[in-house]
mmCIF file of C-alpha atoms in Angstrom:
data_model
loop_
_atom_site.group_PDB
_atom_site.id
_atom_site.type_symbol
_atom_site.label_atom_id
_atom_site.label_comp_id
_atom_site.label_asym_id
_atom_site.label_seq_id
_atom_site.Cartn_x
_atom_site.Cartn_y
_atom_site.Cartn_z
ATOM 1 C CA UNK A 12 0.068 -0.202 -0.145
ATOM 2 C CA UNK A 13 2.897 2.431 0.980
ATOM 3 C CA UNK A 14 4.781 1.405 -2.696
ATOM 4 C CA UNK A 15 1.299 2.104 -4.183
ATOM 5 C CA UNK A 16 0.932 5.570 -2.778
ATOM 6 C CA UNK A 17 4.394 6.865 -3.720
ATOM 7 C CA UNK A 18 4.171 5.856 -7.096
ATOM 8 C CA UNK A 19 0.950 7.618 -7.091
ATOM 9 C CA UNK A 20 2.553 10.905 -5.459
ATOM 10 C CA UNK A 21 5.649 10.495 -7.812
ATOM 11 C CA UNK A 22 2.839 10.183 -11.027
ATOM 12 C CA UNK A 23 1.261 13.423 -9.649
ATOM 13 C CA UNK A 24 4.274 15.284 -9.530
ATOM 14 C CA UNK A 25 5.998 14.416 -12.725
ATOM 15 C CA UNK A 26 2.416 15.296 -14.241
ATOM 16 C CA UNK A 27 2.365 18.558 -12.961
ATOM 17 C CA UNK A 28 6.033 19.255 -13.717
ATOM 18 C CA UNK A 29 4.740 18.538 -17.280
ATOM 19 C CA UNK A 30 2.366 20.951 -16.607
ATOM 20 C CA UNK A 31 4.892 24.112 -16.260
ATOM 21 C CA UNK A 32 5.402 26.247 -19.341
ATOM 22 C CA UNK A 33 8.657 27.004 -20.633
ATOM 23 C CA UNK A 34 8.313 30.766 -18.978
ATOM 24 C CA UNK A 35 7.510 28.755 -15.929
ATOM 25 C CA UNK A 36 11.071 26.971 -16.209
ATOM 26 C CA UNK A 37 13.333 29.327 -17.131
ATOM 27 C CA UNK A 38 12.204 31.712 -14.685
ATOM 28 C CA UNK A 39 12.834 28.339 -11.496
ATOM 29 C CA UNK A 40 16.136 28.122 -13.080
ATOM 30 C CA UNK A 41 17.080 32.106 -12.786
ATOM 31 C CA UNK A 42 15.504 32.126 -9.118
ATOM 32 C CA UNK A 43 17.725 29.014 -8.599
ATOM 33 C CA UNK A 44 20.876 30.568 -9.820
ATOM 34 C CA UNK A 45 19.749 33.940 -7.735
ATOM 35 C CA UNK A 46 19.631 31.416 -4.423
ATOM 36 C CA UNK A 47 23.479 30.747 -3.642
ATOM 37 C CA UNK A 48 24.169 34.650 -3.928
ATOM 38 C CA UNK A 49 23.007 35.436 -0.471
ATOM 39 C CA UNK A 50 25.828 32.970 0.898
ATOM 40 C CA UNK A 51 28.252 34.331 -1.364
ATOM 41 C CA UNK A 52 27.351 37.837 0.414
ATOM 42 C CA UNK A 53 27.321 36.111 3.717
ATOM 43 C CA UNK A 54 31.229 35.219 3.014
ATOM 44 C CA UNK A 55 31.980 38.304 2.074
ATOM 45 C CA UNK A 56 30.228 39.804 5.597
ATOM 46 C CA UNK A 57 27.914 41.812 3.549
ATOM 47 C CA UNK A 58 24.577 43.053 4.388
ATOM 48 C CA UNK A 59 21.871 40.613 2.694
ATOM 49 C CA UNK A 60 18.464 42.641 3.579
ATOM 50 C CA UNK A 61 17.808 44.179 0.299
ATOM 51 C CA UNK A 62 18.709 41.349 -1.423
ATOM 52 C CA UNK A 63 16.934 38.755 0.579
ATOM 53 C CA UNK A 64 14.223 40.834 -0.074
ATOM 54 C CA UNK A 65 14.298 40.382 -4.153
ATOM 55 C CA UNK A 66 15.267 36.816 -3.908
ATOM 56 C CA UNK A 67 11.927 36.352 -1.568
ATOM 57 C CA UNK A 68 9.401 38.299 -4.023
ATOM 58 C CA UNK A 69 11.122 36.563 -6.633
ATOM 59 C CA UNK A 70 10.235 33.090 -4.773
ATOM 60 C CA UNK A 71 6.662 34.050 -3.855
ATOM 61 C CA UNK A 72 5.793 34.979 -7.319
ATOM 62 C CA UNK A 73 7.074 32.178 -9.072
ATOM 63 C CA UNK A 74 5.193 30.161 -6.455
ATOM 64 C CA UNK A 75 2.102 31.972 -7.519
ATOM 65 C CA UNK A 76 2.266 31.874 -11.285
ATOM 66 C CA UNK A 77 3.637 28.234 -11.387
ATOM 67 C CA UNK A 78 0.281 27.876 -9.478
ATOM 68 C CA UNK A 79 -1.796 29.058 -12.280
ATOM 69 C CA UNK A 80 0.112 27.300 -14.839
ATOM 70 C CA UNK A 81 -0.391 23.680 -12.845
ATOM 71 C CA UNK A 82 -3.725 24.479 -12.784
ATOM 72 C CA UNK A 83 -4.065 25.158 -16.876
ATOM 73 C CA UNK A 84 -4.203 29.267 -16.278
ATOM 74 C CA UNK A 85 -1.352 30.724 -17.669
ATOM 75 C CA UNK A 86 1.237 32.374 -15.355
ATOM 76 C CA UNK A 87 3.294 35.563 -15.793
ATOM 77 C CA UNK A 88 6.648 35.800 -15.338
ATOM 78 C CA UNK A 89 7.913 38.894 -15.621
ATOM 79 C CA UNK A 90 8.544 39.818 -11.823
ATOM 80 C CA UNK A 91 9.929 36.773 -11.286
ATOM 81 C CA UNK A 92 12.809 37.685 -13.887
ATOM 82 C CA UNK A 93 12.716 41.162 -12.789
ATOM 83 C CA UNK A 94 13.406 40.552 -9.085
ATOM 84 C CA UNK A 95 15.671 37.393 -10.019
ATOM 85 C CA UNK A 96 17.670 40.239 -12.338
ATOM 86 C CA UNK A 97 17.525 42.468 -9.325
ATOM 87 C CA UNK A 98 19.410 40.072 -7.332
ATOM 88 C CA UNK A 99 22.157 39.725 -9.558
ATOM 89 C CA UNK A 100 22.540 43.653 -10.312
ATOM 90 C CA UNK A 101 22.614 44.199 -6.480
ATOM 91 C CA UNK A 102 25.425 41.472 -6.000
ATOM 92 C CA UNK A 103 27.411 43.137 -8.679
ATOM 93 C CA UNK A 104 26.964 46.521 -6.858
ATOM 94 C CA UNK A 105 27.776 45.174 -3.629
ATOM 95 C CA UNK A 106 31.268 43.365 -4.679
ATOM 96 C CA UNK A 107 32.260 46.419 -6.725
ATOM 97 C CA UNK A 108 31.214 48.882 -3.884
ATOM 98 C CA UNK A 109 32.787 46.231 -1.409
ATOM 99 C CA UNK A 110 36.039 46.319 -2.864
ATOM 100 C CA UNK A 111 36.073 50.178 -3.929
ATOM 101 C CA UNK A 112 35.537 50.613 -0.047
ATOM 102 C CA UNK A 113 38.490 48.852 1.119
ATOM 103 C CA UNK A 114 40.515 50.823 -1.163
ATOM 104 C CA UNK A 115 38.922 53.813 -0.196
ATOM 105 C CA UNK A 116 39.703 53.001 4.136
ATOM 106 C CA UNK A 117 42.928 52.374 3.087
ATOM 107 C CA UNK A 118 43.653 55.612 1.084
ATOM 108 C CA UNK A 119 41.884 57.441 3.878
ATOM 109 C CA UNK A 120 43.661 55.957 6.653
ATOM 110 C CA UNK A 121 47.062 56.262 4.987
ATOM 111 C CA UNK A 122 46.330 60.048 4.303
ATOM 112 C CA UNK A 123 44.892 60.311 7.728
ATOM 113 C CA UNK A 124 48.887 59.682 8.730
ATOM 114 C CA UNK A 125 50.511 62.135 6.613
ATOM 115 C CA UNK A 126 47.905 64.978 6.639
ATOM 116 C CA UNK A 127 44.775 66.899 8.478
ATOM 117 C CA UNK A 128 41.657 65.004 6.996
ATOM 118 C CA UNK A 129 38.984 66.038 9.683
ATOM 119 C CA UNK A 130 37.049 68.364 6.880
ATOM 120 C CA UNK A 131 36.750 64.620 5.320
ATOM 121 C CA UNK A 132 35.097 62.779 7.828
ATOM 122 C CA UNK A 133 31.665 63.615 7.254
ATOM 123 C CA UNK A 134 32.218 62.169 3.439
ATOM 124 C CA UNK A 135 33.951 59.397 4.769
ATOM 125 C CA UNK A 136 31.197 58.573 7.641
ATOM 126 C CA UNK A 137 28.789 59.269 4.612
ATOM 127 C CA UNK A 138 30.038 56.576 2.377
ATOM 128 C CA UNK A 139 30.677 54.110 5.331
ATOM 129 C CA UNK A 140 26.829 54.652 6.082
ATOM 130 C CA UNK A 141 25.746 54.390 2.428
ATOM 131 C CA UNK A 142 27.082 50.636 2.314
ATOM 132 C CA UNK A 143 26.100 49.265 5.536
ATOM 133 C CA UNK A 144 22.264 50.823 4.632
ATOM 134 C CA UNK A 145 22.809 48.489 1.464
ATOM 135 C CA UNK A 146 22.822 51.654 -0.479
ATOM 136 C CA UNK A 147 25.860 50.057 -2.978
ATOM 137 C CA UNK A 148 25.245 52.084 -5.977
ATOM 138 C CA UNK A 149 25.287 55.306 -3.890
ATOM 139 C CA UNK A 150 28.526 54.174 -1.999
ATOM 140 C CA UNK A 151 29.845 53.882 -5.418
ATOM 141 C CA UNK A 152 29.338 56.836 -6.831
ATOM 142 C CA UNK A 153 30.251 59.009 -3.383
ATOM 143 C CA UNK A 154 33.689 57.257 -3.370
ATOM 144 C CA UNK A 155 34.329 58.129 -7.091
ATOM 145 C CA UNK A 156 33.524 61.742 -6.123
ATOM 146 C CA UNK A 157 35.270 62.113 -2.894
ATOM 147 C CA UNK A 158 38.323 60.057 -3.758
ATOM 148 C CA UNK A 159 41.107 60.689 -1.343
#
């Protein structure tokens, strides 16, 4: 009886998978590629609140749209693709900002040993705060404007 039930569940799952559209499958692949990015960012000690929100939106929308597919209605995966791509974009900005910030901090600290940088502390703090608040794109712009 248990084997028969397992076989029934397997057939049900496989039949439902075939009901998913090509668009749904591609969206799922994109979301699956985005999932490990959180771990990559955590390895670099970069805050993941913003990226996690985008990933959760992509996952939630994917689930609701794929449910429509499974019930014979056409799901719309545009927002899944949008939020998944946002995850990739945030990661790229975060990694670049992290690299640039490290160089900026080192340069600032070296300059601090040689000259009076007190007038630059506000800019320095603003740059650090933008990164801490996950405004990675702003961090890059601020560093570019205020390079020591």
